[in-house]
Every structure is written in C-alpha cells, then in structure tokens.
mmCIF file of C-alpha atoms in Angstrom:
data_model
loop_
_atom_site.group_PDB
_atom_site.id
_atom_site.type_symbol
_atom_site.label_atom_id
_atom_site.label_comp_id
_atom_site.label_asym_id
_atom_site.label_seq_id
_atom_site.Cartn_x
_atom_site.Cartn_y
_atom_site.Cartn_z
ATOM 1 C CA MET A 227 0.000 0.000 0.000
ATOM 2 C CA GLN A 228 1.332 3.406 -0.985
ATOM 3 C CA SER A 229 1.989 5.820 1.896
ATOM 4 C CA VAL A 230 1.822 9.602 1.470
ATOM 5 C CA ASP A 231 2.119 12.394 4.004
ATOM 6 C CA VAL A 232 -0.793 14.444 2.625
ATOM 7 C CA VAL A 233 -3.590 13.404 0.275
ATOM 8 C CA ILE A 234 -5.698 16.209 -1.165
ATOM 9 C CA LEU A 235 -9.047 15.199 -2.608
ATOM 10 C CA GLY A 236 -9.850 17.608 -5.444
ATOM 11 C CA ALA A 237 -7.652 19.467 -7.948
ATOM 12 C CA GLY A 238 -9.641 22.672 -8.213
ATOM 13 C CA PRO A 239 -8.106 26.012 -7.203
ATOM 14 C CA ALA A 240 -8.446 25.285 -3.478
ATOM 15 C CA GLY A 241 -6.861 21.835 -3.682
ATOM 16 C CA LEU A 242 -3.990 22.938 -5.907
ATOM 17 C CA ALA A 243 -3.303 26.038 -3.805
ATOM 18 C CA CYS A 244 -3.236 23.740 -0.801
ATOM 19 C CA ALA A 245 -0.713 21.423 -2.478
ATOM 20 C CA ILE A 246 1.557 24.351 -3.369
ATOM 21 C CA ALA A 247 1.323 25.730 0.177
ATOM 22 C CA VAL A 248 2.230 22.379 1.756
ATOM 23 C CA ARG A 249 5.264 21.931 -0.478
ATOM 24 C CA ARG A 250 6.409 25.528 0.030
ATOM 25 C CA GLN A 251 6.346 25.039 3.796
ATOM 26 C CA ALA A 252 7.676 21.511 4.280
ATOM 27 C CA ALA A 253 9.310 18.631 2.396
ATOM 28 C CA LEU A 254 6.248 16.426 2.640
ATOM 29 C CA GLY A 255 4.890 13.939 0.133
ATOM 30 C CA VAL A 256 1.689 15.267 -1.445
ATOM 31 C CA LEU A 257 -0.793 13.418 -3.657
ATOM 32 C CA VAL A 258 -3.669 15.334 -5.267
ATOM 33 C CA VAL A 259 -6.568 13.158 -6.430
ATOM 34 C CA ASP A 260 -9.261 14.321 -8.850
ATOM 35 C CA SER A 261 -12.034 12.323 -10.522
ATOM 36 C CA GLY A 262 -12.050 14.480 -13.655
ATOM 37 C CA PRO A 263 -9.629 15.226 -16.489
ATOM 38 C CA PRO A 264 -6.910 17.878 -16.193
ATOM 39 C CA GLU A 265 -8.566 20.053 -18.850
ATOM 40 C CA ARG A 266 -12.225 20.994 -18.456
ATOM 41 C CA GLU A 267 -14.483 24.013 -18.693
ATOM 42 C CA ARG A 268 -15.076 25.500 -15.263
ATOM 43 C CA PRO A 269 -17.397 28.431 -14.601
ATOM 44 C CA GLY A 270 -15.789 31.178 -12.549
ATOM 45 C CA GLU A 271 -13.654 33.727 -14.330
ATOM 46 C CA SER A 272 -14.159 37.009 -12.483
ATOM 47 C CA ALA A 273 -12.331 37.708 -9.248
ATOM 48 C CA PRO A 274 -11.809 40.671 -6.912
ATOM 49 C CA PRO A 275 -8.594 42.720 -6.942
ATOM 50 C CA GLN A 276 -7.404 40.871 -3.826
ATOM 51 C CA LEU A 277 -6.908 37.722 -5.923
ATOM 52 C CA LEU A 278 -3.408 38.918 -6.794
ATOM 53 C CA ASP A 279 -2.487 38.991 -3.095
ATOM 54 C CA ALA A 280 -3.264 35.275 -2.796
ATOM 55 C CA ILE A 281 -1.374 34.532 -6.007
ATOM 56 C CA ARG A 282 1.667 36.393 -4.656
ATOM 57 C CA ARG A 283 1.527 34.296 -1.498
ATOM 58 C CA LEU A 284 1.696 31.217 -3.743
ATOM 59 C CA GLY A 285 4.770 32.663 -5.459
ATOM 60 C CA LEU A 286 3.024 32.736 -8.842
ATOM 61 C CA ASP A 287 2.489 36.439 -9.488
ATOM 62 C CA GLU A 288 5.017 36.783 -12.309
ATOM 63 C CA ARG A 289 3.640 33.796 -14.211
ATOM 64 C CA PHE A 290 0.080 34.906 -13.557
ATOM 65 C CA LEU A 291 0.698 38.417 -14.886
ATOM 66 C CA ALA A 292 2.251 36.958 -18.038
ATOM 67 C CA GLY A 293 -0.573 34.458 -18.546
ATOM 68 C CA GLY A 294 -3.077 36.410 -20.617
ATOM 69 C CA HIS A 295 -5.327 37.409 -17.716
ATOM 70 C CA CYS A 296 -6.539 40.996 -17.504
ATOM 71 C CA THR A 297 -8.408 43.436 -15.347
ATOM 72 C CA TYR A 298 -11.800 44.773 -16.392
ATOM 73 C CA PRO A 299 -13.266 48.247 -15.919
ATOM 74 C CA GLY A 300 -16.176 47.442 -13.632
ATOM 75 C CA ASN A 301 -19.816 46.382 -13.797
ATOM 76 C CA ILE A 302 -23.020 47.439 -15.459
ATOM 77 C CA SER A 303 -26.152 46.249 -13.719
ATOM 78 C CA LEU A 304 -29.901 46.349 -14.027
ATOM 79 C CA TRP A 305 -30.733 45.503 -10.426
ATOM 80 C CA GLY A 306 -33.232 47.174 -8.149
ATOM 81 C CA ALA A 307 -34.073 49.864 -10.716
ATOM 82 C CA ALA A 308 -35.484 50.189 -14.225
ATOM 83 C CA GLN A 309 -32.371 51.872 -15.596
ATOM 84 C CA PRO A 310 -28.843 50.384 -15.832
ATOM 85 C CA ALA A 311 -26.202 51.606 -13.388
ATOM 86 C CA CYS A 312 -22.434 51.488 -13.808
ATOM 87 C CA LYS A 313 -19.848 50.853 -11.123
ATOM 88 C CA ASP A 314 -16.442 51.871 -12.447
ATOM 89 C CA ALA A 315 -13.371 50.187 -11.014
ATOM 90 C CA ILE A 316 -11.361 53.379 -11.438
ATOM 91 C CA PHE A 317 -13.083 54.740 -8.311
ATOM 92 C CA SER A 318 -12.287 51.655 -6.210
ATOM 93 C CA PRO A 319 -9.368 52.038 -3.777
ATOM 94 C CA ALA A 320 -8.744 48.280 -4.083
ATOM 95 C CA GLY A 321 -8.155 48.533 -7.833
ATOM 96 C CA ALA A 322 -9.759 46.769 -10.773
ATOM 97 C CA PRO A 323 -11.183 43.235 -10.619
ATOM 98 C CA TRP A 324 -9.692 40.370 -12.623
ATOM 99 C CA ARG A 325 -11.029 38.537 -15.666
ATOM 100 C CA LEU A 326 -9.245 35.202 -15.975
ATOM 101 C CA ASP A 327 -8.498 32.911 -18.847
ATOM 102 C CA ARG A 328 -9.792 30.086 -16.705
ATOM 103 C CA PRO A 329 -8.228 27.110 -18.544
ATOM 104 C CA ARG A 330 -4.808 28.797 -18.404
ATOM 105 C CA PHE A 331 -5.291 29.711 -14.750
ATOM 106 C CA ASP A 332 -6.157 26.124 -13.815
ATOM 107 C CA ALA A 333 -3.175 24.863 -15.827
ATOM 108 C CA LEU A 334 -0.899 27.346 -14.038
ATOM 109 C CA LEU A 335 -1.912 25.981 -10.637
ATOM 110 C CA ALA A 336 -1.540 22.362 -11.748
ATOM 111 C CA GLU A 337 1.889 22.988 -13.273
ATOM 112 C CA ALA A 338 3.030 24.870 -10.165
ATOM 113 C CA ALA A 339 1.880 22.058 -7.869
ATOM 114 C CA THR A 340 3.743 19.497 -9.988
ATOM 115 C CA ALA A 341 6.858 21.692 -10.159
ATOM 116 C CA ARG A 342 6.825 21.933 -6.365
ATOM 117 C CA GLY A 343 6.868 18.140 -6.115
ATOM 118 C CA ALA A 344 3.204 17.235 -5.647
ATOM 119 C CA ALA A 345 1.868 14.202 -7.549
ATOM 120 C CA LEU A 346 -1.434 14.642 -9.406
ATOM 121 C CA ALA A 347 -3.723 11.677 -10.083
ATOM 122 C CA TRP A 348 -6.448 12.599 -12.589
ATOM 123 C CA HIS A 349 -9.449 10.379 -13.429
ATOM 124 C CA THR A 350 -9.167 8.951 -9.919
ATOM 125 C CA ARG A 351 -12.185 8.743 -7.657
ATOM 126 C CA TYR A 352 -12.255 8.647 -3.870
ATOM 127 C CA SER A 353 -14.508 5.728 -2.884
ATOM 128 C CA GLY A 354 -14.152 5.507 0.874
ATOM 129 C CA SER A 355 -11.807 5.576 3.848
ATOM 130 C CA GLU A 356 -11.002 4.118 7.216
ATOM 131 C CA ALA A 357 -9.441 5.896 10.175
ATOM 132 C CA ILE A 358 -6.291 4.295 11.575
ATOM 133 C CA ASP A 359 -6.162 4.514 15.356
ATOM 134 C CA ASP A 360 -9.025 7.024 15.284
ATOM 135 C CA GLY A 361 -7.060 9.227 12.877
ATOM 136 C CA ARG A 362 -3.927 9.444 15.015
ATOM 137 C CA ALA A 363 -2.056 7.359 12.447
ATOM 138 C CA GLY A 364 -3.913 8.827 9.497
ATOM 139 C CA TYR A 365 -6.390 7.230 7.094
ATOM 140 C CA ARG A 366 -6.574 4.387 4.623
ATOM 141 C CA LEU A 367 -8.157 5.795 1.439
ATOM 142 C CA ARG A 368 -9.723 3.675 -1.282
ATOM 143 C CA LEU A 369 -9.161 5.164 -4.729
ATOM 144 C CA ALA A 370 -10.628 3.966 -8.031
ATOM 145 C CA ASP A 371 -9.292 4.506 -11.544
ATOM 146 C CA ARG A 372 -12.297 5.768 -13.502
ATOM 147 C CA ALA A 373 -11.043 4.328 -16.793
ATOM 148 C CA THR A 374 -10.313 0.789 -15.629
ATOM 149 C CA GLY A 375 -12.226 0.539 -12.370
ATOM 150 C CA ALA A 376 -9.058 -0.696 -10.659
ATOM 151 C CA LEU A 377 -8.964 -0.055 -6.915
ATOM 152 C CA ARG A 378 -5.965 0.823 -4.782
ATOM 153 C CA ASP A 379 -5.407 1.766 -1.170
ATOM 154 C CA VAL A 380 -3.327 4.735 -0.075
ATOM 155 C CA HIS A 381 -2.269 5.496 3.478
ATOM 156 C CA ALA A 382 -2.340 9.245 4.227
ATOM 157 C CA ARG A 383 -0.996 10.775 7.405
ATOM 158 C CA PHE A 384 -3.223 13.802 6.762
ATOM 159 C CA VAL A 385 -6.216 14.251 4.431
ATOM 160 C CA ILE A 386 -7.509 17.529 2.998
ATOM 161 C CA ASP A 387 -10.992 17.426 1.510
ATOM 162 C CA ALA A 388 -11.097 19.913 -1.376
ATOM 163 C CA SER A 389 -13.613 17.863 -3.351
ATOM 164 C CA GLY A 390 -16.242 20.588 -3.687
ATOM 165 C CA PRO A 391 -19.774 20.639 -2.278
ATOM 166 C CA SER A 392 -19.984 16.843 -2.039
ATOM 167 C CA ALA A 393 -17.277 16.893 0.683
ATOM 168 C CA ARG A 394 -17.539 13.141 0.847
ATOM 169 C CA PHE A 395 -14.493 12.526 3.040
ATOM 170 C CA ALA A 396 -15.590 15.155 5.563
ATOM 171 C CA ARG A 397 -19.090 13.681 5.598
ATOM 172 C CA ASP A 398 -17.590 10.226 6.091
ATOM 173 C CA ARG A 399 -16.010 11.710 9.226
ATOM 174 C CA GLY A 400 -19.466 12.803 10.452
ATOM 175 C CA ALA A 401 -19.566 16.403 9.197
ATOM 176 C CA CYS A 402 -22.959 17.654 8.008
ATOM 177 C CA ARG A 403 -23.691 20.347 5.439
ATOM 178 C CA ILE A 404 -25.836 23.250 6.615
ATOM 179 C CA VAL A 405 -27.636 24.679 3.586
ATOM 180 C CA ASP A 406 -29.064 28.191 3.802
ATOM 181 C CA ASP A 407 -30.252 28.468 0.199
ATOM 182 C CA ARG A 408 -30.445 26.366 -2.966
ATOM 183 C CA LEU A 409 -30.334 27.807 -6.456
ATOM 184 C CA HIS A 410 -29.509 26.375 -9.868
ATOM 185 C CA ALA A 411 -27.517 27.808 -12.758
ATOM 186 C CA LEU A 412 -27.130 27.203 -16.466
ATOM 187 C CA ALA A 413 -23.996 28.687 -18.018
ATOM 188 C CA CYS A 414 -23.467 29.057 -21.755
ATOM 189 C CA PHE A 415 -19.990 29.479 -23.263
ATOM 190 C CA ALA A 416 -19.889 30.736 -26.836
ATOM 191 C CA PRO A 417 -17.451 32.286 -29.321
ATOM 192 C CA ILE A 418 -17.795 35.976 -30.195
ATOM 193 C CA ALA A 419 -16.277 38.207 -32.836
ATOM 194 C CA PRO A 420 -13.242 40.258 -31.778
ATOM 195 C CA GLY A 421 -14.367 43.476 -30.103
ATOM 196 C CA ALA A 422 -18.014 42.453 -30.232
ATOM 197 C CA MET A 423 -18.724 42.772 -26.505
ATOM 198 C CA THR A 424 -17.886 45.205 -23.734
ATOM 199 C CA MET A 425 -15.318 44.168 -21.136
ATOM 200 C CA GLN A 426 -17.648 45.244 -18.317
ATOM 201 C CA ALA A 427 -19.331 42.478 -16.379
ATOM 202 C CA ALA A 428 -23.104 42.712 -16.800
ATOM 203 C CA VAL A 429 -25.711 41.666 -14.242
ATOM 204 C CA GLU A 430 -29.472 41.824 -14.731
ATOM 205 C CA ALA A 431 -32.287 40.873 -12.382
ATOM 206 C CA THR A 432 -35.466 39.486 -13.923
ATOM 207 C CA GLU A 433 -38.692 38.186 -12.457
ATOM 208 C CA HIS A 434 -37.470 34.590 -12.233
ATOM 209 C CA GLY A 435 -33.840 35.112 -11.226
ATOM 210 C CA TRP A 436 -30.767 36.920 -12.486
ATOM 211 C CA TRP A 437 -28.284 36.915 -15.362
ATOM 212 C CA TYR A 438 -24.560 37.484 -15.635
ATOM 213 C CA ALA A 439 -22.525 38.000 -18.812
ATOM 214 C CA ALA A 440 -18.803 38.517 -19.332
ATOM 215 C CA ARG A 441 -16.396 38.662 -22.206
ATOM 216 C CA LEU A 442 -13.615 36.113 -21.833
ATOM 217 C CA PRO A 443 -10.077 36.074 -23.219
ATOM 218 C CA ARG A 444 -9.571 34.514 -26.647
ATOM 219 C CA ASP A 445 -12.836 35.925 -28.082
ATOM 220 C CA ARG A 446 -15.324 33.999 -26.002
ATOM 221 C CA ALA A 447 -18.182 34.930 -23.717
ATOM 222 C CA VAL A 448 -20.023 33.327 -20.827
ATOM 223 C CA VAL A 449 -23.667 33.956 -19.956
ATOM 224 C CA LEU A 450 -25.018 32.578 -16.689
ATOM 225 C CA HIS A 451 -28.661 32.348 -15.636
ATOM 226 C CA VAL A 452 -29.433 31.703 -11.942
ATOM 227 C CA VAL A 453 -32.944 30.578 -10.984
ATOM 228 C CA ASP A 454 -34.927 28.240 -8.758
ATOM 229 C CA LYS A 455 -34.993 24.564 -9.730
ATOM 230 C CA PRO A 456 -38.415 24.451 -11.490
ATOM 231 C CA VAL A 457 -37.448 27.335 -13.788
ATOM 232 C CA TRP A 458 -33.990 25.807 -14.311
ATOM 233 C CA GLN A 459 -35.544 22.556 -15.513
ATOM 234 C CA ALA A 460 -37.605 24.476 -18.093
ATOM 235 C CA LEU A 461 -34.473 26.050 -19.563
ATOM 236 C CA TRP A 462 -33.465 22.678 -21.001
ATOM 237 C CA VAL A 463 -36.591 22.245 -23.135
ATOM 238 C CA ASP A 464 -35.972 21.459 -26.838
ATOM 239 C CA GLY A 465 -32.201 21.728 -26.773
ATOM 240 C CA CYS A 466 -32.089 24.723 -24.436
ATOM 241 C CA ALA A 467 -34.771 26.613 -26.362
ATOM 242 C CA GLY A 468 -36.117 27.626 -22.959
ATOM 243 C CA TRP A 469 -32.795 29.296 -22.215
ATOM 244 C CA ASP A 470 -32.927 31.198 -25.522
ATOM 245 C CA ALA A 471 -36.480 32.359 -24.804
ATOM 246 C CA ALA A 472 -35.506 33.551 -21.335
ATOM 247 C CA LEU A 473 -32.487 35.402 -22.747
ATOM 248 C CA ALA A 474 -34.670 37.115 -25.344
ATOM 249 C CA SER A 475 -36.855 38.501 -22.539
ATOM 250 C CA THR A 476 -33.945 40.333 -20.866
ATOM 251 C CA SER A 477 -33.382 44.041 -21.402
ATOM 252 C CA LEU A 478 -29.634 44.410 -20.821
ATOM 253 C CA ILE A 479 -28.001 41.028 -21.423
ATOM 254 C CA ARG A 480 -29.564 40.264 -24.804
ATOM 255 C CA GLY A 481 -28.187 43.501 -26.234
ATOM 256 C CA LEU A 482 -24.646 42.781 -25.074
ATOM 257 C CA LEU A 483 -24.282 39.232 -26.334
ATOM 258 C CA PRO A 484 -23.857 38.678 -30.056
ATOM 259 C CA ALA A 485 -25.759 35.767 -31.525
ATOM 260 C CA ALA A 486 -23.826 32.498 -31.592
ATOM 261 C CA PRO A 487 -24.854 29.397 -33.578
ATOM 262 C CA PRO A 488 -26.302 26.692 -31.299
ATOM 263 C CA ALA A 489 -23.647 24.205 -32.438
ATOM 264 C CA SER A 490 -20.867 26.460 -31.126
ATOM 265 C CA ARG A 491 -22.294 26.760 -27.611
ATOM 266 C CA GLN A 492 -21.306 24.738 -24.573
ATOM 267 C CA TYR A 493 -23.769 24.504 -21.692
ATOM 268 C CA HIS A 494 -22.901 23.690 -18.093
ATOM 269 C CA ALA A 495 -25.544 23.153 -15.435
ATOM 270 C CA PHE A 496 -24.766 23.137 -11.729
ATOM 271 C CA PRO A 497 -26.372 23.815 -8.345
ATOM 272 C CA ILE A 498 -25.546 26.938 -6.358
ATOM 273 C CA TYR A 499 -25.744 26.444 -2.625
ATOM 274 C CA SER A 500 -25.118 28.897 0.153
ATOM 275 C CA SER A 501 -23.843 26.344 2.631
ATOM 276 C CA ARG A 502 -21.134 25.300 5.039
ATOM 277 C CA LEU A 503 -20.051 22.229 6.946
ATOM 278 C CA ASP A 504 -20.934 22.159 10.623
ATOM 279 C CA ARG A 505 -17.308 21.227 11.295
ATOM 280 C CA THR A 506 -14.386 21.648 8.927
ATOM 281 C CA CYS A 507 -11.571 19.819 10.698
ATOM 282 C CA GLY A 508 -10.822 16.873 12.918
ATOM 283 C CA ARG A 509 -7.956 14.628 13.922
ATOM 284 C CA GLY A 510 -5.727 14.315 10.855
ATOM 285 C CA TRP A 511 -8.055 16.005 8.361
ATOM 286 C CA LEU A 512 -9.657 19.255 7.312
ATOM 287 C CA ALA A 513 -11.946 20.576 4.581
ATOM 288 C CA THR A 514 -11.232 23.574 2.392
ATOM 289 C CA GLY A 515 -12.654 25.497 -0.558
ATOM 290 C CA ASP A 516 -16.190 24.567 -1.582
ATOM 291 C CA ALA A 517 -15.995 21.431 0.521
ATOM 292 C CA ALA A 518 -15.936 23.692 3.587
ATOM 293 C CA SER A 519 -18.344 26.396 2.372
ATOM 294 C CA THR A 520 -20.087 27.342 -0.863
ATOM 295 C CA TYR A 521 -20.881 30.891 -1.942
ATOM 296 C CA ASP A 522 -23.417 32.367 -4.345
ATOM 297 C CA PRO A 523 -21.557 33.804 -7.391
ATOM 298 C CA ILE A 524 -23.465 37.079 -6.986
ATOM 299 C CA VAL A 525 -20.793 38.089 -4.456
ATOM 300 C CA ALA A 526 -17.937 37.276 -6.922
ATOM 301 C CA GLN A 527 -15.678 35.859 -4.199
ATOM 302 C CA GLY A 528 -15.400 32.201 -5.199
ATOM 303 C CA LEU A 529 -11.890 32.102 -6.673
ATOM 304 C CA TYR A 530 -10.375 34.334 -4.017
ATOM 305 C CA LYS A 531 -12.002 32.236 -1.296
ATOM 306 C CA ALA A 532 -10.663 29.052 -2.900
ATOM 307 C CA LEU A 533 -7.069 30.284 -3.028
ATOM 308 C CA SER A 534 -7.025 31.870 0.416
ATOM 309 C CA ASP A 535 -8.710 28.813 1.992
ATOM 310 C CA GLY A 536 -6.312 26.479 0.211
ATOM 311 C CA LEU A 537 -3.291 28.450 1.378
ATOM 312 C CA ARG A 538 -4.410 28.377 4.987
ATOM 313 C CA ALA A 539 -5.325 24.679 4.834
ATOM 314 C CA GLY A 540 -1.949 23.761 3.371
ATOM 315 C CA GLN A 541 -0.093 25.733 6.009
ATOM 316 C CA ARG A 542 -2.144 24.125 8.759
ATOM 317 C CA ALA A 543 -1.528 20.598 7.448
ATOM 318 C CA ALA A 544 2.217 21.194 7.068
ATOM 319 C CA ALA A 545 2.423 22.595 10.585
ATOM 320 C CA ALA A 546 0.501 19.660 12.029
ATOM 321 C CA LEU A 547 2.804 17.095 10.404
ATOM 322 C CA SER A 548 6.024 18.912 11.204
ATOM 323 C CA GLY A 549 5.185 19.353 14.875
ATOM 324 C CA SER A 550 4.694 23.122 14.706
ATOM 325 C CA ALA A 551 1.940 24.935 16.549
ATOM 326 C CA ALA A 552 -1.469 24.060 15.112
ATOM 327 C CA ASP A 553 -3.834 26.663 13.685
ATOM 328 C CA THR A 554 -6.619 26.165 16.209
ATOM 329 C CA GLY A 555 -8.729 28.986 14.772
ATOM 330 C CA TYR A 556 -9.151 27.500 11.288
ATOM 331 C CA GLY A 557 -12.808 26.514 11.649
ATOM 332 C CA ASP A 558 -13.744 29.659 13.568
ATOM 333 C CA ARG A 559 -12.396 31.877 10.779
ATOM 334 C CA LEU A 560 -14.319 29.980 8.115
ATOM 335 C CA ARG A 561 -17.545 30.301 10.100
ATOM 336 C CA ALA A 562 -17.033 34.022 10.710
ATOM 337 C CA ARG A 563 -16.286 34.695 7.064
ATOM 338 C CA TYR A 564 -19.322 32.691 5.976
ATOM 339 C CA ALA A 565 -21.550 34.774 8.232
ATOM 340 C CA GLU A 566 -20.115 37.948 6.664
ATOM 341 C CA TYR A 567 -20.681 36.501 3.192
ATOM 342 C CA PHE A 568 -24.287 35.617 3.893
ATOM 343 C CA ALA A 569 -25.066 39.076 5.294
ATOM 344 C CA HIS A 570 -23.539 40.655 2.163
ATOM 345 C CA ARG A 571 -25.494 38.319 -0.107
ATOM 346 C CA ARG A 572 -28.746 39.054 1.700
ATOM 347 C CA ALA A 573 -28.168 42.793 1.359
ATOM 348 C CA LEU A 574 -27.672 42.402 -2.396
ATOM 349 C CA TYR A 575 -30.894 40.448 -2.854
ATOM 350 C CA ASP A 576 -32.774 42.882 -0.635
ATOM 351 C CA GLN A 577 -31.942 45.683 -3.080
ATOM 352 C CA GLU A 578 -34.214 44.143 -5.734
ATOM 353 C CA ARG A 579 -37.892 44.810 -4.867
ATOM 354 C CA ARG A 580 -39.577 45.079 -8.271
ATOM 355 C CA TRP A 581 -41.176 41.625 -8.102
ATOM 356 C CA PRO A 582 -42.147 41.172 -4.439
ATOM 357 C CA HIS A 583 -44.592 38.336 -5.195
ATOM 358 C CA ALA A 584 -42.373 36.379 -7.595
ATOM 359 C CA PRO A 585 -41.295 33.129 -5.890
ATOM 360 C CA PHE A 586 -37.582 33.672 -6.564
ATOM 361 C CA TRP A 587 -37.408 37.096 -4.925
ATOM 362 C CA ARG A 588 -39.956 36.389 -2.215
ATOM 363 C CA ASP A 589 -37.929 33.380 -1.079
ATOM 364 C CA ARG A 590 -34.662 35.308 -1.081
ATOM 365 C CA HIS A 591 -36.210 38.165 0.924
ATOM 366 C CA GLU A 592 -37.811 35.880 3.487
ATOM 367 C CA ARG A 593 -34.830 33.567 3.909
ATOM 368 C CA ARG A 594 -32.510 34.165 6.851
ATOM 369 C CA ALA A 595 -29.208 32.515 7.568
ATOM 370 C CA THR A 596 -28.957 29.562 9.888
ATOM 371 C CA ASP A 597 -27.432 30.259 13.274
ATOM 372 C CA HIS A 598 -23.758 30.246 12.269
ATOM 373 C CA ALA A 599 -22.556 30.270 15.841
ATOM 374 C CA ARG A 600 -23.599 26.710 16.554
#
C-alpha cells in the first residue's frame, strides 16, 4: 500500500493552492486526487482585486501576470431599478477586478503544484476511507481509476478534503452540510467576434432570477442564468430553447451578447448552494474550498475564497505534520467569514424589490441565515 504524508481530494483552485502551500512550507509527500480530467471548462472567471495577493503568497504572481489574464473596468447592472447603473473600477481604492483565462489559470496551478513536487492523479475517484487509530495514524483511502475501475489503497498521514460541495471525506467523518439556500444555474460558453462585446461584467435581475454576462479572453463569452430549480428545468426544453427564450426577454443582457450558432455553444448546469459544513476539521483532516463552504456567485468571491482557503489549509496541514503549533482557529475563521458573506449576499438580494410576489425574490427576501454560531 502506498503511503503519502498528505492526500488532497480535489484538484480545483483550493486543492492545488493547498498542495503548493504544503510543499512551500515543508518537504512532505503530497498526492492530489481528482475524478475528472486535467482540462475541463469550469465556470468562474471574475475575481476581486485581492486575488493577486493570494497569487503572490503562492509565489506565482510573475507567471500569472504573463498568462493572458486581464483586469476589467467594472460592472453594469440592471438591479433594483429600471435603468442600468455602472460601477467603475477606477473609483475603487482596491483597484480593478480580474477577468481570468480560466483554462490557463487552472493549468498554471496544476503545473506549479507538480513543479513543487506534488503528484497529481487525474481520473481517480475517492470511494471511501477508514481511520487508523481514530485518525492518530492517518487514514486508509480507497481510490478507483475511472477508466479501468481498478482499486488501490493509499495510506495518508493527513487528508484535505477539497472535493467541492460533495465533501464526501468530511461527511464520512461525520460532518454535516448546513444549507441556507439552494439555487440552480445554467452557463453558456460561446465564441464571439473580436471586439463584439464590452469588457464590463453585466448583471441583470429578472422576475425569475438573475443573469450574468462577461467577455472572456480569446474571443469567447459566458452567460449565466441563476434561478430556482423548477425554472432551471424548463431552460433545457428542446435543446435549451427555454434558455434562448428567457435570454430574449432580458433588457440588458440580450443587447450585449452577439448571436452564436447553437452548435458552437457549450452549456454547463450546476447547483448553487449557500452552505457550510458544521465542522471543517478533525484529527488528521480538514476541509477547504467549496468542501468547507459554498458561496453564491453574486458576491464574486469564489476564486479568491478558494485560493485563500487552500493556502491556509496547506499551512495548517504542514504545521501539524512537522510538529509546529497548530492553527486552532481555522474553523472559527471559516464560520465568521461565511456569516459575513451571507449578510452581504442578503443585502444584495434585498436591493431588488420590483417583483415582491415572484417566488424567486420572495424566497430570497424571506430567507434568513442559519445560526452560524452553533
């Protein structure tokens, strides 16, 4: 049976940042396991100015700045009023937000983790685990090759669950997910002509939910529609004809997005939960990124949260295995930040009052966060 100091479940931004942080801090063996392929389309391309701070802490700022990513000038929104409003980044003391070439960004993190000495196992699924001496001696993980179905066991002295909202390892340890809200999204990626779309991020509230549109590097665009589940299911009708009909009913977004042939579009559907685990760490393990807490993209904090969480998780794991002082406030900080996030999110939804009887907005206005102190 293979033995590794640290096994990280999930090779998204949080998991890869965690791997880099571990290797930067200590000469520990690190294995990153991910059930998917190394190259895939991931929603999430806009990030706050503070993203660069986290990238600097990973030692990747020079490569990031040379990687085709760019800042964008701010937002235009149709939210809470009948007329669009602009928020220009030039007036922000924090600077301009970032628009990422997401495939290149993900590749940068994976290459940096490998260069630092971490091993990456793609197409490999976590299928269960057993604690050894109640976690004092680590965990026996069962991993499955998705192509062949072959199983293997790996002994990890420390496990970091960065597997996203499923957080299966953490739940196997008895953690429970507290869900404050459930939404669903359908994202469409499509090619656009050079210069055909503004670089501003666009957000529009409608009766049944809200829309987001952004121009991406390499002449592409993403359009995201966030709704409740019944409306989301209707978007799929007749090859996403429901999505096209909903887009045609918008005032702002439809005018920004050039028409793209249906064959050139790529659709990605996914749930959006505002949620957190009731506990994010235990003996010999911790959860990070979306495994620990999931944020609504309306707050545009997902990538920054992933990197900063991953950094802290990696530092904590390295300290625990090297005998340094443990970060005993890890879970408390995640809970406090989640409470701040949810208050910010609620304030944003409370600004839109044009459809008080529409189920989407009525539910958002009536919903209150779970007691985060418990």
